[in-house]
Short mmCIF file of C-alpha atoms in Angstrom, two decimals:
data_model
loop_
_atom_site.label_atom_id
_atom_site.label_comp_id
_atom_site.label_asym_id
_atom_site.label_seq_id
_atom_site.Cartn_x
_atom_site.Cartn_y
_atom_site.Cartn_z
CA UNK A 1 -63.98 -5.23 17.14
CA UNK A 2 -61.72 -8.14 16.39
CA UNK A 3 -61.49 -11.05 14.03
CA UNK A 4 -59.45 -14.15 13.43
CA UNK A 5 -59.04 -16.13 10.25
CA UNK A 6 -58.72 -19.87 9.81
CA UNK A 7 -55.80 -19.36 7.42
CA UNK A 8 -52.86 -17.00 7.71
CA UNK A 9 -52.97 -16.14 4.02
CA UNK A 10 -56.49 -15.87 2.58
CA UNK A 11 -55.25 -15.56 -1.00
CA UNK A 12 -53.78 -18.19 -3.28
CA UNK A 13 -50.27 -17.74 -4.58
CA UNK A 14 -51.58 -17.52 -8.13
CA UNK A 15 -51.83 -13.92 -9.33
CA UNK A 16 -55.27 -14.55 -10.83
CA UNK A 17 -57.07 -14.04 -7.56
CA UNK A 18 -60.59 -15.03 -8.60
CA UNK A 19 -59.93 -17.55 -11.34
CA UNK A 20 -60.21 -20.53 -8.99
CA UNK A 21 -62.87 -20.99 -6.36
CA UNK A 22 -61.82 -21.42 -2.74
CA UNK A 23 -63.43 -20.58 0.57
CA UNK A 24 -62.24 -18.91 3.73
CA UNK A 25 -63.99 -18.80 7.08
CA UNK A 26 -63.28 -15.86 9.37
CA UNK A 27 -64.52 -15.23 12.89
CA UNK A 28 -65.40 -11.64 13.79
CA UNK A 29 -66.42 -10.12 17.09
CA UNK A 30 -68.63 -7.15 16.26
CA UNK A 31 -70.95 -5.23 18.55
CA UNK A 32 -70.44 -7.91 21.17
CA UNK A 33 -71.47 -10.71 18.82
CA UNK A 34 -69.14 -13.43 17.53
CA UNK A 35 -70.00 -14.41 13.98
CA UNK A 36 -68.38 -16.88 11.59
CA UNK A 37 -68.45 -15.64 8.01
CA UNK A 38 -67.73 -17.85 5.02
CA UNK A 39 -66.21 -16.03 2.08
CA UNK A 40 -66.38 -17.90 -1.22
CA UNK A 41 -63.77 -16.49 -3.56
CA UNK A 42 -64.41 -17.30 -7.20
CA UNK A 43 -64.86 -15.78 -10.63
CA UNK A 44 -68.64 -15.69 -10.29
CA UNK A 45 -68.94 -13.87 -6.97
CA UNK A 46 -66.19 -11.30 -7.51
CA UNK A 47 -66.64 -8.34 -5.15
CA UNK A 48 -69.49 -10.08 -3.30
CA UNK A 49 -67.10 -12.68 -1.89
CA UNK A 50 -65.03 -10.89 0.77
CA UNK A 51 -65.80 -9.06 3.98
CA UNK A 52 -64.77 -5.51 3.10
CA UNK A 53 -63.28 -3.15 5.67
CA UNK A 54 -66.16 -0.74 5.11
CA UNK A 55 -68.55 -3.31 6.60
CA UNK A 56 -66.43 -3.60 9.73
CA UNK A 57 -66.23 0.19 10.00
CA UNK A 58 -70.02 0.41 9.78
CA UNK A 59 -70.51 -2.14 12.57
CA UNK A 60 -68.03 -0.30 14.76
CA UNK A 61 -69.74 3.04 14.07
CA UNK A 62 -73.19 1.69 14.93
CA UNK A 63 -71.77 0.33 18.18
CA UNK A 64 -69.87 3.50 19.07
CA UNK A 65 -72.96 5.64 18.43
CA UNK A 66 -75.25 3.23 20.30
CA UNK A 67 -77.62 3.09 17.33
CA UNK A 68 -80.65 1.10 18.52
CA UNK A 69 -81.16 -2.04 16.42
CA UNK A 70 -83.49 -4.18 18.53
CA UNK A 71 -86.97 -4.20 17.06
CA UNK A 72 -85.96 -2.13 14.02
CA UNK A 73 -86.89 -3.10 10.45
CA UNK A 74 -83.62 -3.07 8.54
CA UNK A 75 -82.65 -3.76 4.93
CA UNK A 76 -79.07 -4.12 3.68
CA UNK A 77 -78.18 -3.47 0.04
CA UNK A 78 -75.35 -5.32 -1.69
CA UNK A 79 -75.00 -7.43 1.44
CA UNK A 80 -72.28 -9.72 0.01
CA UNK A 81 -71.34 -11.95 2.93
CA UNK A 82 -74.12 -10.51 5.09
CA UNK A 83 -71.88 -9.68 8.04
CA UNK A 84 -73.52 -6.33 8.88
CA UNK A 85 -77.10 -7.55 8.65
CA UNK A 86 -76.36 -10.82 10.45
CA UNK A 87 -74.88 -8.96 13.42
CA UNK A 88 -77.91 -6.66 13.46
CA UNK A 89 -80.26 -9.66 13.41
CA UNK A 90 -78.42 -11.25 16.32
CA UNK A 91 -79.02 -8.00 18.20
CA UNK A 92 -82.76 -8.15 17.60
CA UNK A 93 -83.34 -6.30 14.33
CA UNK A 94 -85.79 -7.64 11.76
CA UNK A 95 -83.40 -7.91 8.83
CA UNK A 96 -83.70 -8.33 5.07
CA UNK A 97 -80.43 -9.02 3.24
CA UNK A 98 -80.34 -8.24 -0.48
CA UNK A 99 -77.87 -8.70 -3.31
CA UNK A 100 -77.74 -9.99 -6.86
CA UNK A 101 -78.94 -13.59 -7.29
CA UNK A 102 -75.43 -15.05 -7.59
CA UNK A 103 -74.59 -13.87 -4.06
CA UNK A 104 -77.64 -15.37 -2.36
CA UNK A 105 -76.25 -18.89 -1.68
CA UNK A 106 -73.35 -17.36 0.25
CA UNK A 107 -75.78 -15.16 2.18
CA UNK A 108 -78.06 -18.10 2.99
CA UNK A 109 -75.10 -20.16 4.20
CA UNK A 110 -73.84 -17.40 6.49
CA UNK A 111 -77.30 -16.78 7.93
CA UNK A 112 -77.65 -20.48 8.73
CA UNK A 113 -74.18 -20.66 10.26
CA UNK A 114 -74.86 -17.77 12.62
CA UNK A 115 -78.20 -18.69 14.13
CA UNK A 116 -77.86 -18.10 17.89
CA UNK A 117 -78.08 -21.22 20.05
CA UNK A 118 -81.18 -19.75 21.67
CA UNK A 119 -82.71 -18.82 18.30
CA UNK A 120 -82.99 -15.47 16.56
CA UNK A 121 -84.24 -12.81 19.01
CA UNK A 122 -86.58 -11.48 16.33
CA UNK A 123 -87.31 -13.13 12.99
CA UNK A 124 -84.59 -15.00 11.05
CA UNK A 125 -82.97 -12.75 8.42
CA UNK A 126 -84.69 -12.85 5.05
CA UNK A 127 -82.46 -13.19 1.96
CA UNK A 128 -83.82 -11.77 -1.29
CA UNK A 129 -82.51 -10.74 -4.72
CA UNK A 130 -82.54 -7.03 -5.52
CA UNK A 131 -81.26 -5.36 -8.67
CA UNK A 132 -81.11 -1.60 -8.12
CA UNK A 133 -83.40 0.42 -10.34
CA UNK A 134 -85.12 -2.71 -11.66
CA UNK A 135 -87.10 -4.57 -9.01
CA UNK A 136 -86.87 -2.21 -6.03
CA UNK A 137 -90.59 -1.48 -6.28
CA UNK A 138 -91.21 -5.07 -5.14
CA UNK A 139 -89.93 -3.99 -1.73
CA UNK A 140 -91.67 -2.02 0.98
CA UNK A 141 -90.81 1.58 1.82
CA UNK A 142 -91.54 0.92 5.48
CA UNK A 143 -88.05 0.51 6.95
CA UNK A 144 -86.32 2.03 9.93
CA UNK A 145 -82.77 1.63 8.64
CA UNK A 146 -81.12 1.04 5.27
CA UNK A 147 -77.49 -0.11 5.51
CA UNK A 148 -74.88 -0.14 2.75
CA UNK A 149 -71.21 -1.11 3.02
CA UNK A 150 -68.74 -0.56 0.17
CA UNK A 151 -71.29 -0.67 -2.63
CA UNK A 152 -70.20 2.59 -4.30
CA UNK A 153 -67.72 1.51 -6.96
CA UNK A 154 -69.48 1.37 -10.36
CA UNK A 155 -70.53 4.82 -11.63
CA UNK A 156 -73.11 3.30 -13.98
CA UNK A 157 -75.01 2.02 -10.93
CA UNK A 158 -75.14 5.34 -9.09
CA UNK A 159 -78.41 6.63 -10.53
CA UNK A 160 -80.35 3.36 -10.10
CA UNK A 161 -78.95 3.07 -6.57
CA UNK A 162 -80.24 6.54 -5.67
CA UNK A 163 -83.62 5.61 -7.16
CA UNK A 164 -83.67 2.43 -5.07
CA UNK A 165 -82.64 4.24 -1.89
CA UNK A 166 -85.33 6.88 -2.44
CA UNK A 167 -88.00 4.20 -2.63
CA UNK A 168 -86.74 2.29 0.41
CA UNK A 169 -86.46 5.47 2.49
CA UNK A 170 -89.85 6.76 1.36
CA UNK A 171 -91.43 6.51 4.81
CA UNK A 172 -88.61 8.04 6.80
CA UNK A 173 -85.86 5.42 7.01
CA UNK A 174 -82.36 6.60 7.79
CA UNK A 175 -79.67 5.26 5.47
CA UNK A 176 -76.11 4.65 6.62
CA UNK A 177 -73.52 4.17 3.89
CA UNK A 178 -69.91 3.18 4.59
CA UNK A 179 -67.44 3.55 1.73
CA UNK A 180 -63.80 3.29 0.89
CA UNK A 181 -63.24 6.59 -0.95
CA UNK A 182 -61.71 5.45 -4.25
CA UNK A 183 -60.82 8.12 -6.80
CA UNK A 184 -60.82 5.61 -9.64
CA UNK A 185 -64.46 4.74 -8.92
CA UNK A 186 -65.61 8.36 -8.45
CA UNK A 187 -66.92 7.47 -5.01
CA UNK A 188 -66.84 11.08 -3.82
CA UNK A 189 -69.01 12.14 -6.77
CA UNK A 190 -71.75 9.79 -5.59
CA UNK A 191 -71.88 11.50 -2.19
CA UNK A 192 -71.33 15.03 -3.47
CA UNK A 193 -73.57 14.94 -6.56
CA UNK A 194 -75.80 11.89 -7.01
CA UNK A 195 -77.04 11.18 -3.49
CA UNK A 196 -77.66 14.86 -2.59
CA UNK A 197 -79.96 15.15 -5.64
CA UNK A 198 -82.66 13.55 -3.49
CA UNK A 199 -81.24 13.18 0.01
CA UNK A 200 -79.93 15.25 2.86
CA UNK A 201 -76.43 13.82 3.30
CA UNK A 202 -74.15 14.15 6.33
CA UNK A 203 -70.62 12.83 6.77
CA UNK A 204 -70.77 11.32 10.25
CA UNK A 205 -67.42 9.54 10.45
CA UNK A 206 -64.07 9.71 8.68
CA UNK A 207 -61.17 7.26 9.07
CA UNK A 208 -58.16 8.92 7.46
CA UNK A 209 -55.91 5.89 7.86
CA UNK A 210 -58.31 3.59 6.03
CA UNK A 211 -59.71 6.33 3.76
CA UNK A 212 -63.20 5.25 4.79
CA UNK A 213 -66.20 7.54 5.19
CA UNK A 214 -69.60 6.87 6.75
CA UNK A 215 -72.57 8.96 5.70
CA UNK A 216 -76.08 9.31 7.07
CA UNK A 217 -78.73 10.13 4.50
CA UNK A 218 -82.42 10.99 4.79
CA UNK A 219 -84.83 11.52 1.91
CA UNK A 220 -85.70 15.17 1.37
CA UNK A 221 -89.33 16.18 1.81
CA UNK A 222 -91.25 15.93 -1.41
CA UNK A 223 -88.92 13.38 -2.96
#
């Protein structure tokens, strides 16, 4: 896994990081695929703008564990820049990228920028709005994989997220969630209390240096 950035310093000198809009393009090599990801930093996008380390950890884990992606139906929640799902699509997965409506233009732009020269090996990634706990029933439960990278940071969203995950995993999908473990956001409580209320949860990877955990979750029978 490697990446290069078009600018040495991705952040403006001004302390108000997201008060002015600016873009940064970074090139990542993940799972053998080189992707160019545009990150649009601005007050509107907020946390949806950057490529978070948890997304890179998830890609590296899927590669290290040789998780089969080709031909799999995959949905990513809180996709942000779309880096995880775009890499999966380039490897042959049938991918749906979801986030709040304000993040969709950035997702669409990154999907377009990363179309392989020979065309997508499966279908082009689909980009759709999804608000957890509100419109999740508009989505199928027939997925193979549900991927989430650094979306556990607002405690008020934890219950609707579990509800959404339970619906999406209703026909046996495995969910992989990669998270920076932040005390101030009660991230551990999500994995120790909220998610286990309906899922079997296993810690499958821990990076002590980056304080990043990856969990595999499967819906419990009868849920």
